Coordinates of C-alpha atoms and ligand atoms in Angstrom, one line a residue:
M98 CA 84.2 85.4 101.0
Q99 CA 84.0 83.5 104.3
L100 CA 85.3 85.8 107.1
R101 CA 87.4 84.7 110.0
D102 CA 84.8 85.2 112.7
A103 CA 86.5 84.4 116.0
H104 CA 84.6 84.9 119.2
P105 CA 85.9 86.7 121.1
P106 CA 87.9 88.5 118.3
R107 CA 91.6 88.7 118.1
G108 CA 92.9 92.2 117.2
R109 CA 96.4 93.4 116.7
L110 CA 98.7 96.3 117.1
A111 CA 101.3 96.1 114.4
P112 CA 103.8 99.0 114.7
S113 CA 106.9 99.3 112.5
P114 CA 109.8 100.3 114.7
T115 CA 111.2 102.8 112.2
G116 CA 110.5 105.9 114.3
R117 CA 108.8 107.3 117.4
L118 CA 105.0 107.0 117.8
H119 CA 103.2 110.2 117.0
L120 CA 99.6 111.3 117.5
G121 CA 98.5 109.6 114.3
N122 CA 99.9 106.3 115.5
A123 CA 98.3 106.8 118.9
W124 CA 94.9 107.4 117.2
A125 CA 95.1 104.1 115.2
F126 CA 96.4 102.0 118.1
L127 CA 93.9 103.4 120.6
L128 CA 91.0 102.6 118.2
A129 CA 92.4 99.2 117.3
W130 CA 92.8 98.4 121.0
L131 CA 89.3 99.7 121.9
A132 CA 87.7 97.7 119.1
A133 CA 89.2 94.5 120.4
R134 CA 88.6 95.1 124.1
A135 CA 85.0 96.4 123.6
S136 CA 84.0 93.0 122.3
G137 CA 86.0 91.1 124.9
G138 CA 88.7 90.3 122.5
K139 CA 92.4 89.6 122.7
V140 CA 95.2 92.0 121.6
V141 CA 98.4 90.8 119.9
L142 CA 101.3 93.1 119.6
R143 CA 103.4 92.3 116.6
M144 CA 106.6 94.2 115.8
E145 CA 106.8 94.7 112.1
D146 CA 110.6 95.0 112.0
I147 CA 111.0 93.2 108.7
D148 CA 113.1 95.9 107.0
P149 CA 116.6 95.7 108.5
E150 CA 117.6 99.0 107.1
R151 CA 114.8 101.0 108.7
S152 CA 113.9 99.1 111.9
R153 CA 115.7 99.8 115.2
P154 CA 115.4 97.8 118.4
E155 CA 115.5 101.0 120.4
Y156 CA 112.4 102.2 118.6
A157 CA 110.6 98.9 119.4
D158 CA 111.3 99.3 123.1
E159 CA 110.2 102.9 123.0
I160 CA 107.0 102.0 121.2
M161 CA 106.1 99.4 123.8
R162 CA 106.7 102.1 126.5
D163 CA 104.6 104.6 124.7
L164 CA 101.7 102.1 124.2
R165 CA 101.7 101.3 127.9
W166 CA 101.8 105.0 128.7
L167 CA 98.6 105.4 126.6
G168 CA 97.1 102.6 128.8
L169 CA 97.1 100.0 126.0
D170 CA 98.0 96.4 126.9
W171 CA 98.4 93.2 125.0
D172 CA 97.9 89.5 125.7
E173 CA 100.6 88.2 123.5
G174 CA 103.7 90.1 122.1
P175 CA 107.5 90.3 122.1
D176 CA 107.5 90.5 125.9
A177 CA 104.4 88.3 126.5
P178 CA 105.0 84.8 125.1
G179 CA 102.0 83.1 123.5
P180 CA 101.1 80.2 121.2
C181 CA 101.6 82.2 118.0
G182 CA 105.1 83.6 118.6
P183 CA 107.6 84.8 117.8
Y184 CA 105.9 88.2 117.7
E185 CA 108.7 90.0 115.8
Q186 CA 108.7 89.7 112.0
S187 CA 112.5 89.6 112.0
R188 CA 112.2 86.2 113.7
R189 CA 109.7 84.7 111.3
L190 CA 111.7 84.8 108.1
E191 CA 111.8 81.1 107.5
R192 CA 108.0 81.1 107.6
Y193 CA 107.8 83.7 104.9
A194 CA 110.4 81.8 102.8
A195 CA 108.3 78.6 103.0
A196 CA 105.2 80.4 101.9
L197 CA 107.0 82.0 99.1
D198 CA 108.3 78.6 98.0
A199 CA 104.8 77.2 98.0
L200 CA 103.4 80.1 95.9
T201 CA 106.4 79.7 93.5
A202 CA 105.7 76.0 93.2
A203 CA 102.1 76.9 92.3
G204 CA 103.3 79.0 89.4
R205 CA 102.2 82.3 91.1
V206 CA 105.5 84.0 91.4
Y207 CA 107.9 85.4 88.8
P208 CA 111.2 87.3 89.0
C209 CA 111.0 91.0 88.1
F210 CA 114.2 92.7 87.0
C211 CA 112.8 96.3 86.7
T212 CA 114.6 98.8 88.8
R213 CA 112.6 101.5 90.6
K214 CA 114.1 104.0 88.2
E215 CA 112.9 102.0 85.2
L216 CA 109.4 101.8 86.7
R217 CA 109.4 105.5 87.3
E218 CA 110.6 106.2 83.8
L219 CA 108.0 103.9 82.3
A220 CA 105.4 105.8 84.2
S221 CA 106.6 109.1 82.8
A222 CA 107.5 108.2 79.2
P223 CA 106.1 111.2 77.3
H224 CA 104.7 109.3 74.3
A225 CA 103.6 106.1 75.8
A226 CA 100.1 105.9 77.2
P227 CA 100.6 106.4 81.0
P228 CA 100.1 103.2 82.9
P229 CA 97.2 103.4 85.3
L230 CA 97.9 104.6 88.8
A231 CA 97.6 102.3 91.8
G232 CA 95.2 103.5 94.5
D233 CA 98.1 105.0 96.5
G234 CA 99.1 107.1 93.5
S235 CA 102.2 105.1 92.6
P236 CA 102.3 103.8 89.0
A237 CA 100.7 100.4 88.5
Y238 CA 103.1 97.7 87.5
P239 CA 102.8 97.4 83.7
G240 CA 103.7 93.7 83.6
T241 CA 107.2 94.2 82.0
C242 CA 108.7 91.0 83.4
R243 CA 105.5 88.9 83.6
N244 CA 106.2 86.8 80.5
L245 CA 109.9 86.7 80.1
T246 CA 111.2 83.5 78.6
P247 CA 113.6 81.4 80.7
L248 CA 116.3 82.5 78.3
Q249 CA 115.6 86.2 79.0
R250 CA 115.6 85.6 82.7
D251 CA 118.9 83.8 82.5
E252 CA 120.3 86.7 80.6
Q253 CA 119.3 89.2 83.2
L254 CA 120.7 87.0 86.0
R255 CA 124.0 86.7 84.0
Q256 CA 124.2 90.5 83.9
G257 CA 124.1 90.4 87.7
R258 CA 120.6 91.9 88.1
K259 CA 118.9 90.9 91.3
P260 CA 115.2 90.3 90.8
A261 CA 112.3 91.2 93.0
L262 CA 109.6 88.5 93.2
R263 CA 106.1 89.4 92.0
L264 CA 102.8 87.8 92.4
R265 CA 100.9 87.0 89.2
C266 CA 97.5 88.5 89.9
D267 CA 94.2 87.5 88.3
E268 CA 92.0 90.1 86.6
I269 CA 89.4 90.1 89.4
S270 CA 87.6 92.4 91.7
L271 CA 87.6 92.0 95.4
A272 CA 84.9 93.1 97.6
F273 CA 84.8 93.7 101.4
D274 CA 82.7 95.5 103.9
D275 CA 84.8 97.9 105.8
R276 CA 83.4 98.7 109.2
V277 CA 84.4 102.4 108.9
A278 CA 84.9 103.1 105.1
G279 CA 81.8 101.0 104.1
P280 CA 81.4 98.6 101.2
Q281 CA 84.5 98.4 99.0
L282 CA 85.0 96.9 95.5
H283 CA 88.4 97.2 93.8
T284 CA 90.1 95.4 90.9
L285 CA 93.6 94.2 91.5
A286 CA 94.7 96.3 88.6
Q287 CA 93.3 99.4 90.3
C288 CA 95.5 98.5 93.3
G289 CA 98.7 98.4 91.3
G290 CA 98.6 95.1 89.4
D291 CA 101.2 92.3 90.1
F292 CA 102.8 93.3 93.4
A293 CA 106.1 92.4 94.9
L294 CA 106.3 89.6 97.5
R295 CA 110.0 90.0 98.0
R296 CA 112.2 93.0 97.2
S297 CA 115.3 92.7 95.1
D298 CA 117.5 93.0 98.2
G299 CA 115.8 89.8 99.6
V300 CA 113.5 91.5 102.1
V301 CA 110.0 90.0 102.2
A302 CA 107.3 92.5 101.2
Y303 CA 104.9 93.9 103.8
Q304 CA 101.9 92.5 101.9
L305 CA 103.0 88.9 102.3
A306 CA 104.4 89.2 105.8
V307 CA 101.3 90.8 107.2
V308 CA 98.9 88.3 105.7
L309 CA 101.0 85.3 106.8
D310 CA 101.3 86.7 110.3
D311 CA 97.6 87.6 110.6
I312 CA 96.7 84.1 109.5
A313 CA 99.3 82.4 111.8
M314 CA 98.2 84.6 114.8
G315 CA 94.5 84.0 114.3
I316 CA 93.8 87.7 113.8
S317 CA 90.1 88.2 113.1
Q318 CA 89.9 92.0 113.3
V319 CA 92.2 94.5 111.6
V320 CA 92.0 98.2 112.4
R321 CA 94.4 100.5 110.7
G322 CA 94.8 103.8 108.8
D323 CA 93.0 104.2 105.5
D324 CA 96.3 104.9 103.8
I325 CA 96.5 101.1 103.7
L326 CA 93.0 100.6 102.2
T327 CA 94.3 99.9 98.7
S328 CA 96.6 97.2 100.1
T329 CA 93.5 95.3 101.4
P330 CA 92.3 93.9 98.0
R331 CA 95.9 92.6 97.4
Q332 CA 95.9 91.0 100.8
L333 CA 92.5 89.5 100.2
F334 CA 93.8 87.9 97.0
L335 CA 96.6 86.4 99.1
Y336 CA 94.1 85.0 101.6
Q337 CA 92.3 83.4 98.6
L338 CA 95.6 81.8 97.3
L339 CA 96.5 80.6 100.8
N340 CA 93.0 79.3 101.3
A341 CA 92.5 81.2 104.5
A342 CA 89.6 83.2 105.9
P343 CA 90.4 87.0 106.0
P344 CA 89.7 89.1 109.0
Q345 CA 87.2 91.9 109.3
Y346 CA 88.6 95.3 108.4
A347 CA 88.2 98.8 109.7
H348 CA 90.2 101.5 107.9
L349 CA 90.4 104.7 109.9
P350 CA 90.6 108.3 108.6
L351 CA 94.1 109.6 108.9
V352 CA 95.3 112.3 111.3
L353 CA 96.8 115.3 109.5
D354 CA 98.7 118.3 110.7
A355 CA 97.3 121.8 110.5
Q356 CA 98.6 122.1 106.9
G357 CA 96.8 118.9 105.9
E358 CA 100.0 116.8 105.7
R359 CA 100.2 113.3 107.0
L360 CA 102.1 112.9 110.2
A361 CA 105.7 111.7 109.6
K362 CA 109.1 111.7 111.1
R363 CA 109.6 115.4 110.6
H364 CA 106.7 116.0 113.0
Q365 CA 109.0 115.6 116.0
A366 CA 106.8 117.9 118.1
L367 CA 103.8 115.6 117.7
T368 CA 105.6 112.5 118.9
L369 CA 104.3 111.1 122.2
A370 CA 107.8 111.4 123.7
E371 CA 108.0 115.1 122.9
L372 CA 104.5 115.8 124.1
R373 CA 105.1 114.0 127.3
A374 CA 108.3 116.0 127.8
A375 CA 106.3 119.1 127.2
G376 CA 104.0 118.2 130.2
V377 CA 101.1 116.5 128.3
S378 CA 99.4 113.7 130.2
S379 CA 98.4 110.4 128.6
G380 CA 94.8 111.1 129.8
A381 CA 94.8 114.3 127.7
V382 CA 96.0 112.5 124.6
V383 CA 93.5 109.7 125.0
G384 CA 90.6 112.1 125.8
Y385 CA 91.4 114.4 122.9
L386 CA 91.6 111.5 120.4
A387 CA 88.4 110.0 121.8
W388 CA 86.7 113.3 121.3
R389 CA 87.8 113.5 117.7
A390 CA 86.6 109.9 117.3
G391 CA 83.1 110.9 118.5
L392 CA 83.4 108.8 121.6
Q393 CA 82.9 111.7 124.0
S394 CA 81.3 115.1 123.6
A395 CA 84.2 117.2 124.8
P396 CA 88.0 116.6 125.0
H397 CA 88.0 115.6 128.7
K398 CA 90.9 113.6 130.0
R399 CA 90.1 109.9 129.9
S400 CA 91.8 106.6 130.3
A401 CA 91.7 104.1 127.5
A402 CA 90.1 101.6 129.9
E403 CA 87.2 104.0 130.6
L404 CA 86.4 104.2 126.9
V405 CA 85.9 100.5 126.5
P406 CA 82.2 100.2 127.5
G407 CA 81.0 102.9 125.2
F408 CA 83.2 102.1 122.2
S409 CA 81.7 102.0 118.7
F410 CA 83.0 102.8 115.2
A411 CA 79.7 104.5 114.3
P412 CA 80.5 108.1 115.5
L413 CA 83.9 108.1 113.8
P414 CA 84.4 111.0 111.3
R415 CA 84.6 109.8 107.7
E416 CA 87.1 112.5 106.7
A417 CA 90.6 113.0 107.9
V418 CA 91.2 114.4 111.4
V419 CA 93.1 117.7 111.0
L420 CA 95.0 118.8 114.1
P421 CA 95.0 122.4 115.1
E422 CA 98.4 124.3 115.0
N423 CA 98.4 124.7 118.8
I424 CA 97.6 121.0 119.6
A425 CA 100.4 120.7 122.2
D426 CA 99.0 123.7 124.1
I427 CA 95.5 122.4 123.9
L428 CA 96.6 119.0 125.2
R429 CA 98.6 120.6 128.0
G430 CA 95.6 122.6 128.9
L431 CA 93.5 119.5 129.4
G432 CA 95.5 118.7 132.5
Ligands
LIG252 N1 103.3 97.9 110.3 C1 102.4 98.6 109.5 C2 102.5 100.1 109.7 O1 103.1 100.5 110.6 C3 101.0 98.2 109.8 C4 100.3 97.6 108.7 C5 98.9 97.0 109.1 O2 98.3 97.3 110.0 O3 98.6 96.1 108.3 O4 102.1 100.9 108.8

């Protein structure tokens, strides 16, 4: 597959303003920013506020403050107009609708009336052969609504059921060379089968929005957590359908708490806001994360800009980064 090979590259920071940034977000954004800046590239900040129920404008503001506190800047973004704006997904909805129309006209999209509950039950029906699991552990879509007749569809609509829209996927494998995770080859079925492009409540799915935006914003380098790795083949399939060149990918090992859990909202103590309030400096956060990324031999305080010249993905660990229990004390101790 022809890669989008822009020189200098265009990278992006794509936070979802659904909560405060924690050390795991800081890790991913620091490395995404370094990868772009180290090759003289541009950085685009895109607010992925597409889900009206979970996104909050106050989180978006706070995220921008936290990114700046970490020493990360951007050339284009919600507060830095550029040629590819707007840079908030909530302001790009008509673009997504137009692409969805085009995919529908090409016969690629079908309405799916299954509820989450039905999908869950299907996955756990005791006597049925269990459907394969998607890479993220959720049940793969078994294709229930793929071949409904027009009559069956009308009947569902008459009953007042609101459909999601799914993409009809081909039975193909997609390969890509990940700059951190190495060569990848996944079938679309392994990644969950026909996936949703629009939820039943009308909200456009992450997979579609992210690909359309990365194309429209000329993004040539995507650096993100490896929890999204199984989304990448689905996104590559969309690039094929949209006849666009995909970016280069780097999927990073995740940051976990001392118990081995992914960082989430309940990890209030590991948010940048909380650490800052506890007297931790941004230099300590950056220096510690750079050490865990293999970019310096000890967790000395550093600024993000100081790390640019020596940046490489090569020394990155291949396994998850587990934080020690007393991480806040360690960070405070770094000065
Ligand atoms: N907004 C997504 C997230 O916060 C980022 C997805 C991506 O980088 O593609 O998880």
